[in-house]
mmCIF file of N, CA and C in Angstrom:
data_model
loop_
_atom_site.group_PDB
_atom_site.id
_atom_site.type_symbol
_atom_site.label_atom_id
_atom_site.label_comp_id
_atom_site.label_asym_id
_atom_site.label_seq_id
_atom_site.Cartn_x
_atom_site.Cartn_y
_atom_site.Cartn_z
ATOM 1 N N UNK F 269 22.708 90.230 65.010
ATOM 2 C CA UNK F 269 22.064 89.003 65.442
ATOM 3 C C UNK F 269 23.043 87.850 65.222
ATOM 4 N N UNK F 270 23.186 87.010 66.237
ATOM 5 C CA UNK F 270 24.081 85.857 66.160
ATOM 6 C C UNK F 270 23.274 84.609 65.822
ATOM 7 N N UNK F 271 23.714 83.927 64.768
ATOM 8 C CA UNK F 271 23.040 82.716 64.295
ATOM 9 C C UNK F 271 23.948 81.512 64.522
ATOM 10 N N UNK F 272 23.398 80.492 65.161
ATOM 11 C CA UNK F 272 24.104 79.232 65.381
ATOM 12 C C UNK F 272 23.665 78.286 64.268
ATOM 13 N N UNK F 273 24.582 77.957 63.369
ATOM 14 C CA UNK F 273 24.256 77.073 62.250
ATOM 15 C C UNK F 273 24.565 75.639 62.657
ATOM 16 N N UNK F 274 23.564 74.786 62.505
ATOM 17 C CA UNK F 274 23.662 73.383 62.902
ATOM 18 C C UNK F 274 23.543 72.516 61.649
ATOM 19 N N UNK F 275 24.393 71.511 61.546
ATOM 20 C CA UNK F 275 24.317 70.588 60.423
ATOM 21 C C UNK F 275 25.308 69.460 60.615
ATOM 22 N N UNK F 276 25.249 68.495 59.756
ATOM 23 C CA UNK F 276 26.188 67.386 59.808
ATOM 24 C C UNK F 276 27.602 67.905 59.598
ATOM 25 N N UNK F 277 28.553 67.326 60.331
ATOM 26 C CA UNK F 277 29.953 67.708 60.170
ATOM 27 C C UNK F 277 30.469 67.393 58.771
ATOM 28 N N UNK F 278 29.784 66.539 58.063
ATOM 29 C CA UNK F 278 30.206 66.169 56.708
ATOM 30 C C UNK F 278 29.394 66.871 55.619
ATOM 31 N N UNK F 279 28.526 67.776 56.015
ATOM 32 C CA UNK F 279 27.687 68.480 55.049
ATOM 33 C C UNK F 279 28.428 69.710 54.542
ATOM 34 N N UNK F 280 28.939 69.641 53.334
ATOM 35 C CA UNK F 280 29.736 70.739 52.777
ATOM 36 C C UNK F 280 28.907 71.992 52.517
ATOM 37 N N UNK F 281 27.594 71.910 52.645
ATOM 38 C CA UNK F 281 26.739 73.091 52.471
ATOM 39 C C UNK F 281 26.739 73.985 53.710
ATOM 40 N N UNK F 282 27.160 73.449 54.855
ATOM 41 C CA UNK F 282 27.157 74.228 56.101
ATOM 42 C C UNK F 282 28.030 75.475 55.984
ATOM 43 N N UNK F 283 29.317 75.356 55.609
ATOM 44 C CA UNK F 283 30.122 76.578 55.518
ATOM 45 C C UNK F 283 29.650 77.521 54.417
ATOM 46 N N UNK F 284 29.064 76.984 53.364
ATOM 47 C CA UNK F 284 28.536 77.850 52.299
ATOM 48 C C UNK F 284 27.385 78.702 52.830
ATOM 49 N N UNK F 285 26.458 78.061 53.544
ATOM 50 C CA UNK F 285 25.341 78.798 54.127
ATOM 51 C C UNK F 285 25.855 79.820 55.133
ATOM 52 N N UNK F 286 26.798 79.413 55.976
ATOM 53 C CA UNK F 286 27.349 80.322 56.985
ATOM 54 C C UNK F 286 27.967 81.551 56.325
ATOM 55 N N UNK F 287 28.701 81.348 55.256
ATOM 56 C CA UNK F 287 29.325 82.482 54.563
ATOM 57 C C UNK F 287 28.290 83.385 53.906
ATOM 58 N N UNK F 288 27.226 82.810 53.387
ATOM 59 C CA UNK F 288 26.151 83.625 52.805
ATOM 60 C C UNK F 288 25.470 84.457 53.885
ATOM 61 N N UNK F 289 25.282 83.881 55.059
ATOM 62 C CA UNK F 289 24.688 84.622 56.177
ATOM 63 C C UNK F 289 25.616 85.755 56.620
ATOM 64 N N UNK F 290 26.920 85.477 56.676
ATOM 65 C CA UNK F 290 27.888 86.522 57.032
ATOM 66 C C UNK F 290 27.848 87.664 56.023
ATOM 67 N N UNK F 291 27.720 87.316 54.757
ATOM 68 C CA UNK F 291 27.668 88.339 53.706
ATOM 69 C C UNK F 291 26.461 89.254 53.880
ATOM 70 N N UNK F 292 25.422 88.745 54.542
ATOM 71 C CA UNK F 292 24.225 89.549 54.818
ATOM 72 C C UNK F 292 24.367 90.356 56.108
ATOM 73 N N UNK F 293 25.514 90.209 56.783
ATOM 74 C CA UNK F 293 25.774 90.995 57.983
ATOM 75 C C UNK F 293 25.505 90.299 59.304
ATOM 76 N N UNK F 294 25.152 89.023 59.268
ATOM 77 C CA UNK F 294 24.892 88.288 60.501
ATOM 78 C C UNK F 294 26.200 87.806 61.128
ATOM 79 N N UNK F 295 26.201 87.680 62.442
ATOM 80 C CA UNK F 295 27.291 87.020 63.160
ATOM 81 C C UNK F 295 26.926 85.541 63.165
ATOM 82 N N UNK F 296 27.836 84.692 62.733
ATOM 83 C CA UNK F 296 27.513 83.277 62.553
ATOM 84 C C UNK F 296 28.511 82.402 63.300
ATOM 85 N N UNK F 297 27.986 81.418 64.020
ATOM 86 C CA UNK F 297 28.840 80.401 64.628
ATOM 87 C C UNK F 297 28.672 79.105 63.852
ATOM 88 N N UNK F 298 29.749 78.679 63.222
ATOM 89 C CA UNK F 298 29.812 77.370 62.569
ATOM 90 C C UNK F 298 31.227 76.815 62.675
ATOM 91 N N UNK F 299 32.006 77.327 63.625
ATOM 92 C CA UNK F 299 33.415 76.965 63.741
ATOM 93 C C UNK F 299 33.638 75.483 63.977
ATOM 94 N N UNK F 300 32.667 74.817 64.551
ATOM 95 C CA UNK F 300 32.786 73.383 64.795
ATOM 96 C C UNK F 300 32.900 72.604 63.498
ATOM 97 N N UNK F 301 32.474 73.190 62.370
ATOM 98 C CA UNK F 301 32.453 72.453 61.111
ATOM 99 C C UNK F 301 33.834 71.931 60.741
ATOM 100 N N UNK F 302 34.873 72.721 61.005
ATOM 101 C CA UNK F 302 36.228 72.313 60.637
ATOM 102 C C UNK F 302 36.613 70.981 61.270
ATOM 103 N N UNK F 303 36.063 70.709 62.435
ATOM 104 C CA UNK F 303 36.385 69.453 63.115
ATOM 105 C C UNK F 303 35.894 68.245 62.332
ATOM 106 N N UNK F 304 34.895 68.431 61.501
ATOM 107 C CA UNK F 304 34.334 67.319 60.756
ATOM 108 C C UNK F 304 35.139 66.925 59.550
ATOM 109 N N UNK F 305 35.887 67.858 59.007
ATOM 110 C CA UNK F 305 36.764 67.600 57.869
ATOM 111 C C UNK F 305 36.072 66.680 56.858
ATOM 112 N N UNK F 306 35.136 67.247 56.091
ATOM 113 C CA UNK F 306 34.285 66.447 55.208
ATOM 114 C C UNK F 306 35.048 65.646 54.160
ATOM 115 N N UNK F 307 36.348 65.913 53.998
ATOM 116 C CA UNK F 307 37.135 65.147 53.041
ATOM 117 C C UNK F 307 38.069 64.155 53.747
ATOM 118 N N UNK F 308 38.001 64.101 55.086
ATOM 119 C CA UNK F 308 38.870 63.213 55.863
ATOM 120 C C UNK F 308 38.314 61.793 55.909
ATOM 121 N N UNK F 309 39.182 60.880 56.322
ATOM 122 C CA UNK F 309 38.797 59.472 56.400
ATOM 123 C C UNK F 309 37.726 59.227 57.461
ATOM 124 N N UNK F 310 37.835 59.921 58.610
ATOM 125 C CA UNK F 310 36.912 59.700 59.724
ATOM 126 C C UNK F 310 36.165 60.978 60.070
ATOM 127 N N UNK F 311 34.956 60.813 60.590
ATOM 128 C CA UNK F 311 34.208 61.960 61.100
ATOM 129 C C UNK F 311 34.858 62.424 62.398
ATOM 130 N N UNK F 312 34.465 63.605 62.865
ATOM 131 C CA UNK F 312 35.012 64.120 64.124
ATOM 132 C C UNK F 312 34.703 63.166 65.271
ATOM 133 N N UNK F 313 33.466 62.673 65.334
ATOM 134 C CA UNK F 313 33.099 61.753 66.411
ATOM 135 C C UNK F 313 33.889 60.451 66.326
ATOM 136 N N UNK F 314 34.060 59.942 65.115
ATOM 137 C CA UNK F 314 34.811 58.699 64.941
ATOM 138 C C UNK F 314 36.281 58.908 65.315
ATOM 139 N N UNK F 315 36.851 60.051 64.938
ATOM 140 C CA UNK F 315 38.245 60.353 65.294
ATOM 141 C C UNK F 315 38.407 60.446 66.805
ATOM 142 N N UNK F 316 37.446 61.096 67.467
ATOM 143 C CA UNK F 316 37.489 61.207 68.928
ATOM 144 C C UNK F 316 37.389 59.817 69.562
ATOM 145 N N UNK F 317 36.492 58.994 69.038
ATOM 146 C CA UNK F 317 36.320 57.630 69.554
ATOM 147 C C UNK F 317 37.633 56.845 69.433
ATOM 148 N N UNK F 318 38.264 56.901 68.270
ATOM 149 C CA UNK F 318 39.520 56.181 68.058
ATOM 150 C C UNK F 318 40.624 56.715 68.972
ATOM 151 N N UNK F 319 40.661 58.031 69.146
ATOM 152 C CA UNK F 319 41.638 58.666 70.034
ATOM 153 C C UNK F 319 41.484 58.134 71.458
ATOM 154 N N UNK F 320 40.256 58.140 71.963
ATOM 155 C CA UNK F 320 40.001 57.700 73.337
ATOM 156 C C UNK F 320 40.214 56.195 73.493
ATOM 157 N N UNK F 321 39.766 55.409 72.525
ATOM 158 C CA UNK F 321 39.959 53.961 72.605
ATOM 159 C C UNK F 321 41.441 53.608 72.562
ATOM 160 N N UNK F 322 42.208 54.393 71.810
ATOM 161 C CA UNK F 322 43.655 54.179 71.749
ATOM 162 C C UNK F 322 44.339 54.402 73.088
ATOM 163 N N UNK F 323 43.684 55.099 73.968
ATOM 164 C CA UNK F 323 44.194 55.338 75.316
ATOM 165 C C UNK F 323 43.522 54.428 76.344
ATOM 166 N N UNK F 324 42.754 53.448 75.835
ATOM 167 C CA UNK F 324 42.140 52.453 76.704
ATOM 168 C C UNK F 324 40.904 52.927 77.439
ATOM 169 N N UNK F 325 40.283 53.999 76.969
ATOM 170 C CA UNK F 325 39.110 54.547 77.657
ATOM 171 C C UNK F 325 37.815 54.043 77.024
ATOM 172 N N UNK F 326 36.828 53.816 77.875
ATOM 173 C CA UNK F 326 35.485 53.485 77.408
ATOM 174 C C UNK F 326 34.765 54.789 77.060
ATOM 175 N N UNK F 327 33.609 54.671 76.443
ATOM 176 C CA UNK F 327 32.801 55.860 76.125
ATOM 177 C C UNK F 327 32.458 56.621 77.400
ATOM 178 N N UNK F 328 32.057 55.886 78.432
ATOM 179 C CA UNK F 328 31.700 56.512 79.709
ATOM 180 C C UNK F 328 32.883 57.291 80.282
ATOM 181 N N UNK F 329 34.067 56.713 80.226
ATOM 182 C CA UNK F 329 35.266 57.396 80.730
ATOM 183 C C UNK F 329 35.623 58.594 79.855
ATOM 184 N N UNK F 330 35.497 58.437 78.556
ATOM 185 C CA UNK F 330 35.848 59.514 77.627
ATOM 186 C C UNK F 330 34.958 60.735 77.822
ATOM 187 N N UNK F 331 33.684 60.514 78.170
ATOM 188 C CA UNK F 331 32.772 61.640 78.398
ATOM 189 C C UNK F 331 33.208 62.512 79.569
ATOM 190 N N UNK F 332 34.027 61.969 80.456
ATOM 191 C CA UNK F 332 34.532 62.730 81.601
ATOM 192 C C UNK F 332 35.878 63.392 81.302
ATOM 193 N N UNK F 333 36.408 63.157 80.109
ATOM 194 C CA UNK F 333 37.742 63.638 79.771
ATOM 195 C C UNK F 333 37.816 65.108 79.401
ATOM 196 N N UNK F 334 39.047 65.594 79.378
ATOM 197 C CA UNK F 334 39.307 67.002 79.080
ATOM 198 C C UNK F 334 38.934 67.364 77.639
ATOM 199 N N UNK F 335 39.204 66.474 76.693
ATOM 200 C CA UNK F 335 38.929 66.778 75.284
ATOM 201 C C UNK F 335 37.446 67.056 75.058
ATOM 202 N N UNK F 336 36.589 66.176 75.551
ATOM 203 C CA UNK F 336 35.153 66.358 75.341
ATOM 204 C C UNK F 336 34.638 67.565 76.118
ATOM 205 N N UNK F 337 35.174 67.795 77.301
ATOM 206 C CA UNK F 337 34.737 68.952 78.092
ATOM 207 C C UNK F 337 35.064 70.257 77.382
ATOM 208 N N UNK F 338 36.243 70.318 76.787
ATOM 209 C CA UNK F 338 36.659 71.531 76.074
ATOM 210 C C UNK F 338 35.719 71.820 74.894
ATOM 211 N N UNK F 339 35.483 70.815 74.069
ATOM 212 C CA UNK F 339 34.620 70.996 72.896
ATOM 213 C C UNK F 339 33.193 71.304 73.326
ATOM 214 N N UNK F 340 32.694 70.577 74.329
ATOM 215 C CA UNK F 340 31.331 70.789 74.806
ATOM 216 C C UNK F 340 31.142 72.218 75.305
ATOM 217 N N UNK F 341 32.049 72.709 76.137
ATOM 218 C CA UNK F 341 31.922 74.060 76.693
ATOM 219 C C UNK F 341 32.037 75.124 75.605
ATOM 220 N N UNK F 342 32.904 74.896 74.627
ATOM 221 C CA UNK F 342 33.061 75.824 73.505
ATOM 222 C C UNK F 342 31.751 75.937 72.722
ATOM 223 N N UNK F 343 31.191 74.793 72.347
ATOM 224 C CA UNK F 343 29.931 74.797 71.598
ATOM 225 C C UNK F 343 28.785 75.355 72.438
ATOM 226 N N UNK F 344 28.729 74.946 73.698
ATOM 227 C CA UNK F 344 27.659 75.397 74.595
ATOM 228 C C UNK F 344 27.666 76.918 74.733
ATOM 229 N N UNK F 345 28.849 77.507 74.884
ATOM 230 C CA UNK F 345 28.965 78.965 75.007
ATOM 231 C C UNK F 345 28.332 79.651 73.796
ATOM 232 N N UNK F 346 28.665 79.165 72.619
ATOM 233 C CA UNK F 346 28.135 79.791 71.404
ATOM 234 C C UNK F 346 26.649 79.496 71.211
ATOM 235 N N UNK F 347 26.220 78.310 71.578
ATOM 236 C CA UNK F 347 24.805 77.965 71.479
ATOM 237 C C UNK F 347 23.976 78.866 72.391
ATOM 238 N N UNK F 348 24.420 79.009 73.628
ATOM 239 C CA UNK F 348 23.648 79.774 74.610
ATOM 240 C C UNK F 348 23.664 81.279 74.338
ATOM 241 N N UNK F 349 24.665 81.759 73.620
ATOM 242 C CA UNK F 349 24.738 83.195 73.330
ATOM 243 C C UNK F 349 24.188 83.539 71.949
ATOM 244 N N UNK F 350 23.665 82.546 71.252
ATOM 245 C CA UNK F 350 23.070 82.797 69.937
ATOM 246 C C UNK F 350 21.643 83.299 70.089
ATOM 247 N N UNK F 351 21.230 84.099 69.134
ATOM 248 C CA UNK F 351 19.869 84.636 69.123
ATOM 249 C C UNK F 351 18.914 83.747 68.344
ATOM 250 N N UNK F 352 19.471 83.002 67.391
ATOM 251 C CA UNK F 352 18.679 82.212 66.446
ATOM 252 C C UNK F 352 19.464 80.948 66.117
ATOM 253 N N UNK F 353 18.750 79.873 65.789
ATOM 254 C CA UNK F 353 19.398 78.658 65.303
ATOM 255 C C UNK F 353 18.848 78.314 63.927
ATOM 256 N N UNK F 354 19.745 77.830 63.067
ATOM 257 C CA UNK F 354 19.344 77.319 61.758
ATOM 258 C C UNK F 354 19.882 75.898 61.654
ATOM 259 N N UNK F 355 18.987 74.940 61.516
ATOM 260 C CA UNK F 355 19.352 73.541 61.334
ATOM 261 C C UNK F 355 19.316 73.246 59.844
ATOM 262 N N UNK F 356 20.482 72.934 59.286
ATOM 263 C CA UNK F 356 20.586 72.603 57.871
ATOM 264 C C UNK F 356 20.633 71.086 57.749
ATOM 265 N N UNK F 357 19.593 70.527 57.175
ATOM 266 C CA UNK F 357 19.539 69.074 57.028
ATOM 267 C C UNK F 357 20.431 68.606 55.895
ATOM 268 N N UNK F 358 21.084 67.452 56.012
ATOM 269 C CA UNK F 358 20.974 66.507 57.111
ATOM 270 C C UNK F 358 21.801 66.952 58.315
ATOM 271 N N UNK F 359 21.365 66.491 59.471
ATOM 272 C CA UNK F 359 22.072 66.769 60.722
ATOM 273 C C UNK F 359 21.964 65.546 61.616
ATOM 274 N N UNK F 360 22.897 65.416 62.505
ATOM 275 C CA UNK F 360 22.906 64.272 63.407
ATOM 276 C C UNK F 360 22.043 64.497 64.633
ATOM 277 N N UNK F 361 22.043 63.511 65.508
ATOM 278 C CA UNK F 361 21.233 63.578 66.734
ATOM 279 C C UNK F 361 21.594 64.782 67.587
ATOM 280 N N UNK F 362 22.883 65.064 67.728
ATOM 281 C CA UNK F 362 23.306 66.197 68.561
ATOM 282 C C UNK F 362 22.773 67.507 68.000
ATOM 283 N N UNK F 363 22.717 67.625 66.684
ATOM 284 C CA UNK F 363 22.198 68.840 66.067
ATOM 285 C C UNK F 363 20.736 69.073 66.392
ATOM 286 N N UNK F 364 19.964 68.009 66.397
ATOM 287 C CA UNK F 364 18.550 68.143 66.747
ATOM 288 C C UNK F 364 18.393 68.509 68.220
ATOM 289 N N UNK F 365 19.276 67.985 69.052
ATOM 290 C CA UNK F 365 19.272 68.337 70.471
ATOM 291 C C UNK F 365 19.600 69.823 70.648
ATOM 292 N N UNK F 366 20.609 70.310 69.924
ATOM 293 C CA UNK F 366 20.974 71.730 69.998
ATOM 294 C C UNK F 366 19.803 72.618 69.582
ATOM 295 N N UNK F 367 19.128 72.244 68.515
ATOM 296 C CA UNK F 367 17.972 73.022 68.067
ATOM 297 C C UNK F 367 16.904 73.041 69.151
ATOM 298 N N UNK F 368 16.669 71.900 69.776
ATOM 299 C CA UNK F 368 15.679 71.815 70.844
ATOM 300 C C UNK F 368 16.018 72.686 72.040
ATOM 301 N N UNK F 369 17.295 72.811 72.344
ATOM 302 C CA UNK F 369 17.716 73.672 73.455
ATOM 303 C C UNK F 369 17.328 75.114 73.173
ATOM 304 N N UNK F 370 17.585 75.597 71.964
ATOM 305 C CA UNK F 370 17.221 76.980 71.635
ATOM 306 C C UNK F 370 15.709 77.164 71.580
ATOM 307 N N UNK F 371 14.994 76.177 71.067
ATOM 308 C CA UNK F 371 13.528 76.252 71.058
ATOM 309 C C UNK F 371 13.022 76.334 72.494
ATOM 310 N N UNK F 372 13.609 75.540 73.384
ATOM 311 C CA UNK F 372 13.227 75.552 74.791
ATOM 312 C C UNK F 372 13.483 76.890 75.468
ATOM 313 N N UNK F 373 14.419 77.646 74.951
ATOM 314 C CA UNK F 373 14.705 78.983 75.475
ATOM 315 C C UNK F 373 13.798 80.042 74.855
ATOM 316 N N UNK F 374 12.932 79.608 73.951
ATOM 317 C CA UNK F 374 12.018 80.547 73.306
ATOM 318 C C UNK F 374 12.653 81.347 72.182
ATOM 319 N N UNK F 375 13.799 80.892 71.698
ATOM 320 C CA UNK F 375 14.482 81.601 70.616
ATOM 321 C C UNK F 375 13.987 81.088 69.267
ATOM 322 N N UNK F 376 14.024 81.940 68.244
ATOM 323 C CA UNK F 376 13.592 81.506 66.916
ATOM 324 C C UNK F 376 14.476 80.370 66.387
ATOM 325 N N UNK F 377 13.837 79.398 65.779
ATOM 326 C CA UNK F 377 14.548 78.251 65.227
ATOM 327 C C UNK F 377 14.027 77.967 63.829
ATOM 328 N N UNK F 378 14.954 77.693 62.937
ATOM 329 C CA UNK F 378 14.618 77.436 61.545
ATOM 330 C C UNK F 378 15.228 76.118 61.109
ATOM 331 N N UNK F 379 14.500 75.415 60.260
ATOM 332 C CA UNK F 379 15.009 74.194 59.645
ATOM 333 C C UNK F 379 15.054 74.448 58.146
ATOM 334 N N UNK F 380 16.239 74.312 57.567
ATOM 335 C CA UNK F 380 16.372 74.438 56.122
ATOM 336 C C UNK F 380 16.351 73.030 55.547
ATOM 337 N N UNK F 381 15.206 72.671 54.989
ATOM 338 C CA UNK F 381 14.987 71.333 54.440
ATOM 339 C C UNK F 381 14.808 71.469 52.938
ATOM 340 N N UNK F 382 15.917 71.475 52.217
ATOM 341 C CA UNK F 382 15.839 71.698 50.778
ATOM 342 C C UNK F 382 15.300 70.494 50.028
ATOM 343 N N UNK F 383 15.358 69.320 50.645
ATOM 344 C CA UNK F 383 14.801 68.119 50.026
ATOM 345 C C UNK F 383 13.724 67.571 50.952
ATOM 346 N N UNK F 384 12.571 67.343 50.418
ATOM 347 C CA UNK F 384 11.453 66.858 51.232
ATOM 348 C C UNK F 384 11.404 65.338 51.272
ATOM 349 N N UNK F 385 12.572 64.704 51.465
ATOM 350 C CA UNK F 385 12.591 63.245 51.492
ATOM 351 C C UNK F 385 12.217 62.687 52.862
ATOM 352 N N UNK F 386 12.191 63.546 53.860
ATOM 353 C CA UNK F 386 11.789 63.088 55.193
ATOM 354 C C UNK F 386 10.696 64.000 55.712
ATOM 355 N N UNK F 387 9.562 63.435 55.984
ATOM 356 C CA UNK F 387 8.437 64.198 56.519
ATOM 357 C C UNK F 387 8.395 63.977 58.019
ATOM 358 N N UNK F 388 8.263 65.055 58.779
ATOM 359 C CA UNK F 388 8.264 64.948 60.231
ATOM 360 C C UNK F 388 7.349 66.011 60.815
ATOM 361 N N UNK F 389 6.283 65.584 61.474
ATOM 362 C CA UNK F 389 5.321 66.528 62.055
ATOM 363 C C UNK F 389 5.931 67.378 63.158
ATOM 364 N N UNK F 390 6.925 66.863 63.866
ATOM 365 C CA UNK F 390 7.535 67.608 64.966
ATOM 366 C C UNK F 390 8.347 68.803 64.469
ATOM 367 N N UNK F 391 8.549 68.894 63.172
ATOM 368 C CA UNK F 391 9.246 70.052 62.605
ATOM 369 C C UNK F 391 8.461 71.335 62.858
ATOM 370 N N UNK F 392 7.190 71.213 63.217
ATOM 371 C CA UNK F 392 6.373 72.399 63.475
ATOM 372 C C UNK F 392 6.852 73.184 64.696
ATOM 373 N N UNK F 393 7.784 72.630 65.479
ATOM 374 C CA UNK F 393 8.385 73.376 66.581
ATOM 375 C C UNK F 393 9.210 74.543 66.043
ATOM 376 N N UNK F 394 9.625 74.433 64.803
ATOM 377 C CA UNK F 394 10.470 75.455 64.182
ATOM 378 C C UNK F 394 9.795 75.958 62.915
ATOM 379 N N UNK F 395 10.385 76.970 62.314
ATOM 380 C CA UNK F 395 9.925 77.442 61.010
ATOM 381 C C UNK F 395 10.694 76.662 59.956
ATOM 382 N N UNK F 396 9.986 75.940 59.115
ATOM 383 C CA UNK F 396 10.625 75.137 58.078
ATOM 384 C C UNK F 396 10.699 75.955 56.796
ATOM 385 N N UNK F 397 11.911 76.056 56.259
ATOM 386 C CA UNK F 397 12.137 76.761 54.997
ATOM 387 C C UNK F 397 12.637 75.744 53.981
ATOM 388 N N UNK F 398 12.215 75.911 52.736
ATOM 389 C CA UNK F 398 12.582 74.942 51.708
ATOM 390 C C UNK F 398 13.630 75.468 50.741
ATOM 391 N N UNK F 399 13.947 76.757 50.840
ATOM 392 C CA UNK F 399 15.004 77.353 50.023
ATOM 393 C C UNK F 399 15.784 78.335 50.891
ATOM 394 N N UNK F 400 16.995 78.638 50.464
ATOM 395 C CA UNK F 400 17.785 79.646 51.181
ATOM 396 C C UNK F 400 17.095 81.002 51.120
ATOM 397 N N UNK F 401 16.487 81.293 49.987
ATOM 398 C CA UNK F 401 15.797 82.578 49.837
ATOM 399 C C UNK F 401 14.671 82.715 50.864
ATOM 400 N N UNK F 402 13.941 81.639 51.057
ATOM 401 C CA UNK F 402 12.865 81.636 52.051
ATOM 402 C C UNK F 402 13.438 81.831 53.459
ATOM 403 N N UNK F 403 14.549 81.161 53.757
ATOM 404 C CA UNK F 403 15.203 81.309 55.057
ATOM 405 C C UNK F 403 15.641 82.756 55.286
ATOM 406 N N UNK F 404 16.291 83.350 54.288
ATOM 407 C CA UNK F 404 16.784 84.720 54.430
ATOM 408 C C UNK F 404 15.631 85.703 54.620
ATOM 409 N N UNK F 405 14.531 85.465 53.937
ATOM 410 C CA UNK F 405 13.358 86.335 54.105
ATOM 411 C C UNK F 405 12.808 86.219 55.528
ATOM 412 N N UNK F 406 12.757 85.003 56.060
ATOM 413 C CA UNK F 406 12.275 84.794 57.431
ATOM 414 C C UNK F 406 13.198 85.459 58.448
ATOM 415 N N UNK F 407 14.495 85.356 58.234
ATOM 416 C CA UNK F 407 15.453 85.966 59.159
ATOM 417 C C UNK F 407 15.317 87.488 59.182
ATOM 418 N N UNK F 408 15.003 88.063 58.043
ATOM 419 C CA UNK F 408 14.851 89.526 57.974
ATOM 420 C C UNK F 408 13.629 90.004 58.748
ATOM 421 N N UNK F 409 12.689 89.122 58.999
ATOM 422 C CA UNK F 409 11.475 89.494 59.741
ATOM 423 C C UNK F 409 11.715 89.573 61.247
ATOM 424 N N UNK F 410 12.832 89.062 61.697
ATOM 425 C CA UNK F 410 13.116 89.043 63.141
ATOM 426 C C UNK F 410 13.609 90.411 63.590
#
């Protein structure tokens, strides 16, 4: 089973969770995490913005560029070929969009919300887990 792990590019728990899932025998996509470089000065999105602005491009122009197309198609390929999605909070807007795409395809979706600091009724679209142990137990039921 292929799991698409979604989370903030600066969330250092993302690769830890991905490695724990791999240890359980799952195929995991989290390769985008490296782009976030959680110890770097800028986020991946901020670095891309500075790169494009340095070339005189607006956001609208940059969205048509080769760099964004390459990253988008890479992520899209893995998202669309995944069997399950796990959203590890915190996550950005794009992460919630990715989760929604898999939910729209009728695929199982999980939210790992280890801290209940944000209550959201729309989370009922997915299975909400409050611990990794709970998440792993749910995944084994699939």
